[in-house]
Short mmCIF file of C-alpha atoms in Angstrom, two decimals:
data_model
loop_
_atom_site.label_atom_id
_atom_site.label_comp_id
_atom_site.label_asym_id
_atom_site.label_seq_id
_atom_site.Cartn_x
_atom_site.Cartn_y
_atom_site.Cartn_z
CA MET A 1 5.67 -43.72 55.14
CA GLN A 2 4.64 -45.95 52.23
CA LYS A 3 2.32 -44.35 49.70
CA ARG A 4 -0.74 -46.37 48.77
CA LEU A 5 -2.24 -46.73 45.28
CA LEU A 6 -5.57 -48.53 45.26
CA VAL A 7 -7.09 -49.79 41.99
CA LEU A 8 -10.73 -50.90 41.94
CA GLY A 9 -11.25 -53.46 39.19
CA ALA A 10 -8.80 -55.99 37.71
CA GLY A 11 -10.17 -55.93 34.18
CA THR A 12 -8.42 -54.56 31.10
CA ALA A 13 -7.67 -51.07 32.45
CA GLY A 14 -6.93 -52.04 36.06
CA THR A 15 -4.63 -54.94 35.14
CA MET A 16 -2.64 -52.86 32.65
CA ILE A 17 -2.27 -50.05 35.19
CA ALA A 18 -1.07 -52.43 37.92
CA ASN A 19 1.54 -53.87 35.55
CA LYS A 20 2.78 -50.61 34.11
CA LEU A 21 2.85 -48.66 37.37
CA ARG A 22 4.49 -51.47 39.35
CA ARG A 23 7.46 -51.15 36.99
CA ARG A 24 7.57 -47.37 37.44
CA LEU A 25 6.81 -46.95 41.16
CA ASP A 26 9.52 -47.95 43.62
CA VAL A 27 8.51 -50.98 45.72
CA GLY A 28 10.15 -49.41 48.75
CA THR A 29 7.98 -46.28 48.50
CA TRP A 30 4.71 -47.44 46.96
CA ASP A 31 2.21 -50.16 47.82
CA ILE A 32 -0.19 -51.15 45.05
CA THR A 33 -3.45 -52.94 45.88
CA ILE A 34 -6.02 -54.07 43.32
CA VAL A 35 -9.54 -55.23 44.18
CA ASP A 36 -11.97 -57.34 42.21
CA ARG A 37 -14.99 -59.38 43.16
CA ASP A 38 -13.65 -62.62 41.68
CA ASP A 39 -10.61 -64.22 40.09
CA VAL A 40 -12.01 -64.69 36.58
CA HIS A 41 -10.67 -62.37 33.88
CA PRO A 42 -12.87 -62.62 30.79
CA TYR A 43 -11.66 -61.84 27.29
CA GLN A 44 -14.85 -59.97 26.52
CA PRO A 45 -14.42 -59.66 22.73
CA GLY A 46 -14.59 -63.47 22.69
CA TYR A 47 -18.21 -63.46 23.93
CA LEU A 48 -19.24 -62.59 20.39
CA PHE A 49 -18.00 -65.94 19.07
CA LEU A 50 -19.44 -68.22 21.77
CA PRO A 51 -23.01 -68.34 20.41
CA PHE A 52 -21.69 -69.66 17.07
CA GLY A 53 -19.39 -72.24 18.63
CA THR A 54 -16.20 -70.59 17.31
CA TYR A 55 -14.74 -70.29 20.81
CA SER A 56 -15.29 -72.35 23.92
CA PRO A 57 -15.63 -70.76 27.39
CA LYS A 58 -12.14 -72.05 28.26
CA GLN A 59 -10.62 -69.85 25.55
CA VAL A 60 -12.13 -66.65 26.87
CA THR A 61 -11.35 -66.78 30.60
CA ARG A 62 -8.17 -66.83 32.69
CA SER A 63 -7.52 -66.16 36.35
CA ARG A 64 -6.98 -62.50 37.16
CA HIS A 65 -4.02 -63.03 39.50
CA ARG A 66 -2.06 -64.69 36.72
CA PHE A 67 -1.78 -61.32 34.97
CA LEU A 68 -0.77 -59.34 38.05
CA PRO A 69 2.92 -58.78 38.82
CA ASP A 70 4.77 -59.47 42.08
CA HIS A 71 4.41 -56.81 44.76
CA VAL A 72 0.80 -56.07 43.84
CA ASP A 73 -1.66 -57.07 46.53
CA PHE A 74 -4.75 -58.69 44.93
CA VAL A 75 -7.81 -58.48 47.18
CA ILE A 76 -10.94 -60.42 46.26
CA GLY A 77 -13.95 -58.59 47.62
CA GLU A 78 -17.03 -56.58 46.78
CA VAL A 79 -16.63 -52.81 47.14
CA ASP A 80 -19.27 -51.35 49.43
CA VAL A 81 -18.45 -47.66 49.32
CA ILE A 82 -15.71 -45.12 48.64
CA ASP A 83 -15.31 -42.33 51.19
CA PRO A 84 -13.40 -39.76 49.13
CA ALA A 85 -13.20 -37.23 51.98
CA ALA A 86 -11.49 -39.79 54.20
CA SER A 87 -9.54 -41.38 51.28
CA LYS A 88 -10.67 -44.90 52.07
CA VAL A 89 -12.66 -47.72 50.49
CA THR A 90 -14.83 -50.07 52.53
CA LEU A 91 -15.51 -53.58 51.27
CA VAL A 92 -18.72 -55.51 51.93
CA GLY A 93 -18.01 -57.22 55.26
CA GLY A 94 -16.32 -54.14 56.69
CA ARG A 95 -12.68 -54.39 55.63
CA GLU A 96 -11.23 -50.91 55.07
CA LEU A 97 -8.62 -50.03 52.44
CA PRO A 98 -7.13 -46.55 52.91
CA TYR A 99 -5.42 -44.95 49.91
CA ASP A 100 -3.37 -41.94 48.89
CA TYR A 101 -4.45 -42.31 45.25
CA LEU A 102 -7.44 -44.20 43.89
CA VAL A 103 -8.08 -45.49 40.37
CA ILE A 104 -11.65 -46.53 39.64
CA ALA A 105 -11.52 -49.13 36.85
CA SER A 106 -14.71 -51.03 37.61
CA GLY A 107 -16.06 -50.93 34.06
CA THR A 108 -19.63 -51.06 32.90
CA SER A 109 -22.20 -53.87 32.95
CA PRO A 110 -25.37 -54.80 31.10
CA ARG A 111 -28.41 -54.13 33.32
CA PRO A 112 -31.46 -56.06 32.09
CA ASP A 113 -33.25 -54.96 35.30
CA GLN A 114 -33.46 -51.40 33.90
CA THR A 115 -36.00 -52.22 31.17
CA PRO A 116 -39.42 -53.39 32.41
CA GLY A 117 -40.29 -56.86 31.13
CA MET A 118 -36.76 -57.81 30.09
CA LEU A 119 -36.10 -59.96 33.15
CA GLY A 120 -39.57 -61.53 33.00
CA ALA A 121 -40.62 -65.04 32.08
CA GLU A 122 -38.92 -64.92 28.66
CA TRP A 123 -35.42 -64.00 29.96
CA ARG A 124 -32.98 -66.59 28.62
CA ARG A 125 -35.94 -68.40 27.00
CA SER A 126 -36.54 -66.11 24.03
CA ILE A 127 -34.70 -63.00 25.32
CA PHE A 128 -30.90 -63.18 25.48
CA ASP A 129 -27.92 -60.95 26.13
CA PHE A 130 -24.48 -61.96 24.89
CA PHE A 131 -22.16 -59.63 26.78
CA THR A 132 -21.97 -61.97 29.74
CA LEU A 133 -20.48 -65.45 29.73
CA ASP A 134 -23.77 -67.00 30.94
CA GLY A 135 -25.82 -65.06 28.42
CA SER A 136 -23.58 -65.94 25.55
CA MET A 137 -23.62 -69.66 26.42
CA ALA A 138 -27.41 -69.66 26.86
CA LEU A 139 -27.75 -67.98 23.46
CA ALA A 140 -25.53 -70.66 21.87
CA GLU A 141 -28.00 -73.27 23.10
CA ALA A 142 -31.03 -71.28 21.89
CA LEU A 143 -29.53 -70.78 18.42
CA ARG A 144 -29.06 -74.53 18.07
CA HIS A 145 -32.85 -74.93 18.30
CA PHE A 146 -33.83 -71.87 16.25
CA ASP A 147 -34.83 -72.77 12.71
CA HIS A 148 -37.36 -70.13 11.64
CA GLY A 149 -38.98 -66.83 12.66
CA ARG A 150 -38.00 -63.29 13.52
CA LEU A 151 -34.55 -62.80 15.02
CA VAL A 152 -34.31 -59.29 16.44
CA VAL A 153 -30.97 -57.77 17.49
CA HIS A 154 -31.59 -54.81 19.77
CA ILE A 155 -29.72 -52.03 21.57
CA ALA A 156 -31.60 -50.55 24.54
CA ASP A 157 -29.70 -47.27 24.83
CA MET A 158 -26.25 -45.76 24.34
CA PRO A 159 -23.54 -45.82 25.53
CA ILE A 160 -22.85 -49.56 25.43
CA LYS A 161 -19.76 -51.65 25.90
CA CYS A 162 -18.17 -52.21 22.48
CA PRO A 163 -20.63 -50.27 20.28
CA VAL A 164 -19.80 -52.37 17.20
CA ALA A 165 -20.56 -55.74 18.85
CA PRO A 166 -24.30 -55.80 18.06
CA LEU A 167 -23.51 -55.17 14.38
CA GLU A 168 -20.92 -57.90 14.40
CA PHE A 169 -23.39 -60.28 16.02
CA THR A 170 -25.91 -59.46 13.30
CA PHE A 171 -23.39 -60.07 10.48
CA LEU A 172 -22.23 -63.33 12.08
CA ALA A 173 -25.83 -64.47 12.62
CA ASP A 174 -26.61 -63.80 8.95
CA ALA A 175 -23.56 -65.80 7.81
CA TRP A 176 -24.26 -68.60 10.29
CA LEU A 177 -27.92 -68.88 9.20
CA ARG A 178 -26.85 -69.04 5.55
CA LYS A 179 -24.42 -71.83 6.37
CA GLN A 180 -27.16 -73.77 8.16
CA GLY A 181 -29.43 -73.26 5.12
CA LEU A 182 -31.91 -71.38 7.30
CA ARG A 183 -31.47 -67.80 6.14
CA ASP A 184 -34.64 -67.89 3.95
CA ARG A 185 -36.73 -68.93 6.93
CA VAL A 186 -35.46 -66.21 9.25
CA GLU A 187 -36.29 -62.52 9.21
CA LEU A 188 -33.35 -60.52 10.64
CA VAL A 189 -34.14 -57.15 12.19
CA TYR A 190 -31.66 -54.66 13.69
CA VAL A 191 -33.22 -52.27 16.22
CA THR A 192 -31.23 -49.25 17.38
CA PRO A 193 -31.82 -46.00 19.30
CA LEU A 194 -29.39 -44.33 16.86
CA PRO A 195 -30.53 -42.75 13.58
CA GLY A 196 -28.54 -45.40 11.64
CA ALA A 197 -26.21 -48.38 11.88
CA PHE A 198 -23.47 -46.62 13.87
CA THR A 199 -22.72 -43.44 15.81
CA LYS A 200 -20.55 -41.73 13.19
CA PRO A 201 -21.82 -40.82 9.68
CA ILE A 202 -19.22 -42.29 7.27
CA ALA A 203 -19.01 -45.61 9.12
CA SER A 204 -22.77 -45.58 9.58
CA GLU A 205 -23.33 -45.30 5.84
CA ARG A 206 -20.84 -48.08 5.03
CA LEU A 207 -22.20 -50.42 7.73
CA GLY A 208 -25.77 -49.50 6.85
CA SER A 209 -25.29 -50.57 3.25
CA MET A 210 -23.74 -53.84 4.47
CA LEU A 211 -26.96 -54.48 6.43
CA ASP A 212 -29.02 -53.67 3.31
CA ASP A 213 -26.93 -56.05 1.18
CA ARG A 214 -27.71 -58.80 3.66
CA LYS A 215 -31.44 -58.02 3.66
CA ILE A 216 -31.37 -57.06 7.31
CA VAL A 217 -34.13 -54.62 8.20
CA VAL A 218 -33.00 -51.62 10.30
CA GLU A 219 -35.44 -50.03 12.76
CA ALA A 220 -33.74 -46.75 13.71
CA ASP A 221 -34.50 -44.16 16.42
CA PHE A 222 -36.17 -46.87 18.50
CA LEU A 223 -35.85 -46.29 22.25
CA VAL A 224 -37.38 -49.22 24.12
CA GLU A 225 -39.74 -48.41 26.98
CA HIS A 226 -40.67 -51.97 27.91
CA ILE A 227 -40.83 -55.51 26.63
CA ASP A 228 -44.11 -57.38 26.66
CA PRO A 229 -43.07 -60.97 27.42
CA GLU A 230 -46.60 -62.31 26.78
CA THR A 231 -46.78 -61.15 23.18
CA LYS A 232 -42.96 -61.12 22.74
CA THR A 233 -42.90 -57.51 21.62
CA LEU A 234 -40.51 -54.58 22.05
CA VAL A 235 -42.47 -51.38 22.75
CA SER A 236 -40.82 -47.96 22.33
CA TYR A 237 -41.51 -44.67 24.15
CA ASP A 238 -43.29 -43.42 21.03
CA GLU A 239 -45.44 -46.57 21.01
CA ARG A 240 -43.90 -48.41 18.08
CA GLU A 241 -44.00 -52.20 18.42
CA ILE A 242 -41.56 -54.81 17.17
CA PRO A 243 -42.48 -58.46 17.63
CA PHE A 244 -39.79 -61.13 17.95
CA ASP A 245 -39.40 -64.88 18.18
CA LEU A 246 -35.81 -64.62 19.38
CA LEU A 247 -34.50 -61.38 20.86
CA VAL A 248 -30.79 -60.72 21.26
CA THR A 249 -30.67 -57.54 23.29
CA ILE A 250 -27.94 -55.26 24.56
CA PRO A 251 -29.46 -54.04 27.83
CA ILE A 252 -28.79 -50.57 29.23
CA ASN A 253 -25.16 -50.47 30.39
CA MET A 254 -24.27 -48.89 33.73
CA GLY A 255 -21.21 -48.34 35.86
CA ALA A 256 -20.83 -50.06 39.24
CA ASP A 257 -23.47 -49.41 41.90
CA PHE A 258 -20.79 -48.58 44.48
CA VAL A 259 -19.86 -45.55 42.35
CA ALA A 260 -23.42 -44.28 42.80
CA ARG A 261 -23.46 -45.17 46.53
CA SER A 262 -20.26 -43.15 46.93
CA GLY A 263 -21.81 -40.06 45.33
CA LEU A 264 -19.31 -40.19 42.45
CA GLY A 265 -21.57 -41.19 39.59
CA ASP A 266 -23.74 -39.52 36.97
CA GLU A 267 -27.19 -40.88 36.05
CA LEU A 268 -25.56 -44.04 34.64
CA ASN A 269 -23.04 -44.41 37.51
CA TYR A 270 -20.10 -43.16 35.45
CA VAL A 271 -17.41 -41.09 37.18
CA ALA A 272 -17.08 -37.51 35.92
CA VAL A 273 -13.46 -36.95 34.84
CA ASP A 274 -11.48 -34.59 32.64
CA LYS A 275 -11.58 -36.30 29.24
CA HIS A 276 -7.88 -35.65 28.53
CA THR A 277 -6.35 -36.56 31.93
CA LEU A 278 -9.00 -38.91 33.42
CA LEU A 279 -8.65 -37.10 36.77
CA SER A 280 -11.87 -36.71 38.76
CA LYS A 281 -13.50 -33.31 38.30
CA VAL A 282 -13.99 -33.20 42.08
CA TRP A 283 -11.21 -35.13 43.85
CA PRO A 284 -7.52 -34.50 43.10
CA ASN A 285 -6.50 -38.04 44.16
CA ILE A 286 -9.10 -40.04 42.22
CA PHE A 287 -8.85 -41.14 38.57
CA ALA A 288 -11.33 -43.21 36.57
CA VAL A 289 -9.91 -45.21 33.65
CA GLY A 290 -11.62 -47.45 31.10
CA ASP A 291 -15.37 -47.92 30.86
CA ALA A 292 -15.99 -46.59 34.40
CA SER A 293 -15.45 -42.95 33.38
CA ASP A 294 -17.84 -40.59 31.63
CA ILE A 295 -15.48 -39.66 28.76
CA PRO A 296 -17.30 -39.33 25.41
CA ALA A 297 -15.43 -42.26 23.79
CA SER A 298 -16.40 -45.84 23.00
CA LYS A 299 -16.61 -48.09 26.01
CA ALA A 300 -14.04 -50.61 24.80
CA GLY A 301 -10.82 -52.32 25.81
CA SER A 302 -9.13 -50.51 22.95
CA VAL A 303 -9.92 -47.11 24.49
CA ALA A 304 -8.77 -48.41 27.89
CA HIS A 305 -5.49 -49.55 26.32
CA PHE A 306 -4.67 -46.19 24.67
CA ALA A 307 -5.91 -44.24 27.71
CA VAL A 308 -3.69 -46.25 30.08
CA ASP A 309 -0.62 -45.39 27.98
CA ILE A 310 -1.31 -41.68 28.55
CA PHE A 311 -2.48 -42.15 32.14
CA VAL A 312 0.70 -43.84 33.41
CA ASP A 313 3.03 -40.95 32.56
CA ASN A 314 0.47 -38.42 33.74
CA PHE A 315 0.06 -40.24 37.05
CA LEU A 316 3.81 -40.13 37.72
CA GLU A 317 3.83 -36.38 37.02
CA HIS A 318 0.74 -35.83 39.15
CA VAL A 319 2.07 -37.63 42.25
CA ALA A 320 5.35 -35.70 41.86
CA GLY A 321 3.34 -32.49 42.13
CA LYS A 322 3.93 -31.57 38.49
CA PRO A 323 1.29 -30.64 35.90
CA MET A 324 0.13 -33.56 33.74
CA THR A 325 1.49 -33.14 30.22
CA GLY A 326 -0.18 -36.07 28.43
CA SER A 327 -3.55 -35.54 26.80
CA PHE A 328 -5.76 -38.49 25.85
CA ASP A 329 -7.47 -37.97 22.49
CA GLY A 330 -10.24 -40.59 22.79
CA HIS A 331 -8.39 -42.97 20.42
CA ALA A 332 -10.07 -46.30 19.67
CA ASN A 333 -9.68 -48.95 17.07
CA CYS A 334 -12.00 -51.89 16.66
CA PHE A 335 -12.22 -54.89 14.40
CA ILE A 336 -15.72 -55.50 13.09
CA GLU A 337 -16.43 -59.09 12.12
CA SER A 338 -18.64 -59.20 9.05
CA GLY A 339 -19.08 -62.95 8.58
CA ASP A 340 -17.65 -65.49 6.08
CA GLY A 341 -14.12 -65.07 7.45
CA LYS A 342 -13.93 -61.35 6.80
CA GLY A 343 -13.87 -58.22 8.88
CA LEU A 344 -13.46 -54.45 8.91
CA LEU A 345 -11.27 -52.23 11.05
CA ILE A 346 -12.08 -48.75 12.28
CA ASP A 347 -9.69 -46.24 13.88
CA PHE A 348 -10.96 -42.95 15.38
CA ASN A 349 -10.89 -40.53 18.31
CA TYR A 350 -12.89 -37.73 19.99
CA ASP A 351 -12.59 -35.44 16.96
CA THR A 352 -12.10 -37.70 13.94
CA GLU A 353 -14.71 -40.21 12.89
CA PRO A 354 -13.76 -43.61 11.37
CA LEU A 355 -12.40 -43.06 7.85
CA PRO A 356 -11.22 -45.34 5.02
CA GLY A 357 -7.46 -46.01 4.66
CA SER A 358 -4.77 -48.42 5.94
CA TYR A 359 -3.51 -49.33 9.43
CA PRO A 360 -1.14 -49.27 11.24
CA VAL A 361 1.32 -48.44 8.44
CA PRO A 362 0.04 -45.71 6.07
CA TYR A 363 -0.75 -47.00 2.52
CA ILE A 364 0.59 -50.47 3.39
CA GLY A 365 -1.55 -51.80 6.20
CA PRO A 366 -1.71 -54.79 6.42
CA MET A 367 -5.14 -53.86 7.76
CA LYS A 368 -7.60 -51.88 5.66
CA LEU A 369 -9.85 -49.38 7.36
CA LEU A 370 -13.63 -49.51 6.84
CA LYS A 371 -13.25 -52.27 4.26
CA GLU A 372 -14.12 -55.96 4.47
CA THR A 373 -10.96 -58.06 4.20
CA ARG A 374 -9.69 -61.45 5.31
CA ALA A 375 -6.63 -59.77 6.94
CA ASN A 376 -8.88 -57.81 9.27
CA HIS A 377 -10.64 -61.01 10.34
CA LEU A 378 -7.31 -62.72 10.97
CA GLY A 379 -6.24 -59.64 12.92
CA LYS A 380 -9.29 -59.98 15.13
CA LEU A 381 -8.58 -63.67 15.81
CA ALA A 382 -4.90 -62.94 16.51
CA PHE A 383 -5.87 -60.25 18.95
CA ARG A 384 -6.95 -62.78 21.59
CA TRP A 385 -3.33 -63.96 21.87
CA ILE A 386 -2.10 -60.36 21.87
CA TYR A 387 -4.57 -59.47 24.63
CA TRP A 388 -3.41 -62.21 27.00
CA ASN A 389 0.30 -62.02 26.19
CA ILE A 390 1.11 -58.40 25.36
CA LEU A 391 -1.69 -56.05 26.28
CA LEU A 392 -2.62 -57.20 29.82
CA PRO A 393 0.99 -57.64 31.00
CA GLY A 394 1.49 -54.04 29.90
CA ARG A 395 4.08 -54.80 27.20
CA ARG A 396 4.51 -52.34 24.35
CA MET A 397 2.10 -52.70 21.44
CA PRO A 398 3.55 -51.88 18.00
CA VAL A 399 0.85 -49.27 17.30
CA PRO A 400 0.78 -45.53 18.07
CA THR A 401 -1.08 -44.41 21.20
CA LEU A 402 -2.52 -41.24 19.70
CA MET A 403 -4.62 -41.49 16.56
CA SER A 404 -2.82 -40.57 13.35
CA MET A 405 -4.30 -39.11 10.16
CA ALA A 406 -1.51 -40.68 8.07
CA GLY A 407 -2.97 -43.31 5.74
CA LYS A 408 -6.54 -42.07 6.17
CA THR A 409 -8.64 -40.59 3.36
CA VAL A 410 -11.37 -38.06 3.99
CA PRO A 411 -14.12 -38.67 1.46
CA THR A 412 -14.75 -35.46 -0.46
CA THR A 413 -18.36 -36.00 -1.35
CA THR A 414 -20.91 -35.33 1.33
CA SER A 415 -24.47 -36.41 0.86
CA SER A 416 -27.37 -33.96 1.08
CA THR A 417 -27.23 -31.20 3.68
CA PRO A 418 -28.13 -32.69 7.04
CA SER A 419 -30.75 -31.08 9.24
CA PRO A 420 -31.39 -31.29 12.99
CA THR A 421 -34.31 -33.62 12.40
CA ASP A 422 -32.47 -36.16 10.22
CA MET B 1 -18.43 -21.76 11.06
CA PRO B 2 -21.29 -20.51 8.87
CA VAL B 3 -23.12 -17.44 10.10
CA THR B 4 -26.81 -17.25 9.46
CA THR B 5 -29.62 -14.85 10.27
CA LEU B 6 -32.88 -16.21 11.69
CA ALA B 7 -35.74 -13.75 12.30
CA GLY B 8 -33.30 -10.96 13.01
CA HIS B 9 -30.92 -13.08 15.15
CA GLN B 10 -27.42 -13.40 13.77
CA ILE B 11 -26.11 -16.82 14.86
CA HIS B 12 -23.15 -19.16 14.29
CA VAL B 13 -24.21 -22.68 13.36
CA ASP B 14 -22.63 -26.03 12.43
CA ALA B 15 -23.35 -28.04 9.27
CA GLU B 16 -26.57 -29.38 10.74
CA GLY B 17 -27.81 -26.00 11.93
CA PHE B 18 -26.98 -26.43 15.64
CA LEU B 19 -25.76 -23.26 17.37
CA THR B 20 -22.02 -23.35 18.01
CA ASP B 21 -22.08 -20.56 20.63
CA PRO B 22 -24.65 -21.20 23.37
CA ALA B 23 -24.31 -17.53 24.43
CA GLU B 24 -26.08 -16.41 21.23
CA TRP B 25 -29.28 -18.08 22.44
CA ASP B 26 -32.28 -16.60 24.21
CA GLU B 27 -35.84 -17.79 24.72
CA ASP B 28 -37.07 -15.67 21.86
CA LEU B 29 -34.62 -17.45 19.54
CA ALA B 30 -35.80 -20.79 20.95
CA ARG B 31 -39.26 -20.12 19.54
CA VAL B 32 -37.76 -19.32 16.13
CA LEU B 33 -35.59 -22.47 16.16
CA ALA B 34 -38.61 -24.56 17.17
CA GLU B 35 -40.58 -23.25 14.18
CA GLN B 36 -37.72 -24.38 11.92
CA ILE B 37 -38.46 -27.98 12.94
CA GLY B 38 -42.24 -27.58 12.99
CA LEU B 39 -42.79 -27.15 16.72
CA THR B 40 -44.75 -24.52 18.62
CA LEU B 41 -43.27 -24.15 22.06
CA THR B 42 -45.45 -24.51 25.15
CA ASP B 43 -44.46 -24.17 28.82
CA GLU B 44 -43.92 -27.93 28.88
CA HIS B 45 -41.46 -27.70 25.98
CA MET B 46 -39.70 -24.80 27.68
CA ALA B 47 -39.31 -26.76 30.95
CA ALA B 48 -37.21 -29.35 29.09
CA VAL B 49 -35.28 -26.66 27.22
CA ARG B 50 -34.53 -24.72 30.42
CA PHE B 51 -33.34 -27.87 32.18
CA LEU B 52 -31.00 -28.62 29.28
CA ARG B 53 -29.58 -25.08 29.38
CA ALA B 54 -29.07 -25.11 33.15
CA ASP B 55 -27.52 -28.59 33.09
CA PHE B 56 -25.19 -27.67 30.23
CA ALA B 57 -24.02 -24.61 32.15
CA THR B 58 -22.79 -26.80 35.02
CA GLN B 59 -21.81 -30.01 33.15
CA GLY B 60 -20.42 -28.70 29.87
CA GLU B 61 -22.22 -31.52 28.00
CA THR B 62 -25.72 -31.77 26.57
CA ALA B 63 -27.87 -34.00 28.78
CA THR B 64 -29.16 -37.29 27.38
CA LEU B 65 -32.85 -38.22 27.55
CA ARG B 66 -32.09 -40.43 30.50
CA ARG B 67 -30.49 -37.52 32.34
CA ILE B 68 -33.38 -35.14 31.54
CA SER B 69 -35.66 -37.81 32.96
CA THR B 70 -33.71 -38.89 36.07
CA VAL B 71 -32.16 -35.53 36.99
CA GLY B 72 -34.63 -33.11 35.39
CA GLY B 73 -37.72 -35.09 36.36
CA ILE B 74 -39.41 -35.06 32.94
CA PRO B 75 -40.40 -38.60 31.89
CA ILE B 76 -38.90 -39.85 28.62
CA LYS B 77 -42.39 -40.70 27.36
CA GLN B 78 -43.37 -37.04 27.72
CA LEU B 79 -40.22 -35.92 25.91
CA PHE B 80 -41.18 -38.13 22.96
CA ALA B 81 -44.69 -36.61 22.98
CA LEU B 82 -43.35 -33.03 23.07
CA PHE B 83 -40.47 -33.49 20.61
CA PRO B 84 -41.59 -36.38 18.38
CA GLN B 85 -39.23 -38.97 16.83
CA LYS B 86 -35.87 -37.49 17.85
CA PRO B 87 -36.37 -35.73 21.17
CA ALA B 88 -32.70 -35.62 22.27
CA LYS B 89 -31.62 -33.94 19.07
CA LYS B 90 -34.63 -31.64 18.85
CA ILE B 91 -34.40 -30.33 22.43
CA ALA B 92 -30.68 -29.66 21.97
CA TYR B 93 -31.39 -27.82 18.71
CA VAL B 94 -34.09 -25.63 20.26
CA ALA B 95 -31.91 -25.01 23.35
CA GLY B 96 -29.02 -23.80 21.17
CA LEU B 97 -26.70 -26.56 22.41
CA PRO B 98 -24.57 -29.27 20.74
CA LYS B 99 -26.09 -32.67 20.05
CA PRO B 100 -25.75 -35.03 23.05
CA HIS B 101 -22.72 -37.27 22.43
CA GLY B 102 -24.86 -40.43 22.49
CA CYS B 103 -26.07 -39.43 19.05
CA VAL B 104 -22.85 -37.86 17.76
#
């Protein structure tokens, strides 16, 4: 009898898996089905550029089926529930999809409904998100009419999709306002639940000083409880208040609701998996890959890409009844746009924070790590082509899957001794 | 890992002073750790600390504030009142557990 692999989600992780596994699993023995709710594949890193008019919507979306190979069944439908005990998925409307192996690759989404007051009268009037196509386009329109006041960039809570994106937005907004001759009339504030600009100390210090240089005020350790749309104010759990004229917020991010309905999710609907194999901690025939899992790595296409490389070989071993020998290390690398045609690059994993150095070739680059260069910016722009043409079709990328220490420098000086209350 | 002695307890800690071996912790030590960061523990503090310990024992990760609130039933607002400014970090410190990875 044919074996059935079912993939939920045709985004970055799901599409790469369908492509790579279709080449490795015999068509005569394995059926592969992939489900998504629509046929629009967004290039999500491009959302960052839409508000500033750098990209148009046409450049950041393609149809999903275009990136799926022959002999993969693409089903458009909304997942209702997974029944792991019966190994079947039910779609809204009642269609049932039985499986032998299931990959949950349904990602994470901004949830403005989770913060009281966010979806009130000011939503998409003075409160905007930019990690959706609609939100990003609405923000582009709002920026065109914004000529003075307090622009607040805000992160509701971690983890979020692409943790560097709010910083990039802030840098790009600063550069864009300068270009419009409006920077003197706008107060830029960066509000974060983290103790500083980023999650890891060395990068946080570097990025923090870049915010200082640009006269961007950082409000750290701010966990929003609600937004008052009447007074246009962010209010934190410890009763601090931050007023805004224009708020660009990253709402709480959560995994798909069907994960929760199926009893597979944690408090943010992420699937509990082993962080090295991505196999469910409960079910031996369910994996979660990409943003849908609870691994302690950045929620980013870059992590999905490196994780899929490890996952594919592991999956083949697993279905052959062998132990999985690949171990994902949490590897991520991200370009960080810093405005004025420059950018930074960071490269890190579960155990090693972003460090200065060169990438991908030690000492040569051409990219420089944790340093603003034009090459990094060009790398970021070039990546859109790479994403559509190399990454999604599952072709080999000329970079190592596991993080390498070659070409990285560990700074020797550490600042003052940290304490648990820093 | 540095070894340090706190009020007669010999413990292994990381660079920030967080315990690296949760087994070296007991409720008596929790009170000593709390004093280090200027807190006097009440039953309400201990409820959060005990939830974090129990959750860590089953999950292998330090719970986030959202998890303490949704799974442990202690509102985030109360956590901020009990452990001011940096509740996630402070509860983990007092509970002898690693920092939650949201703030790593």
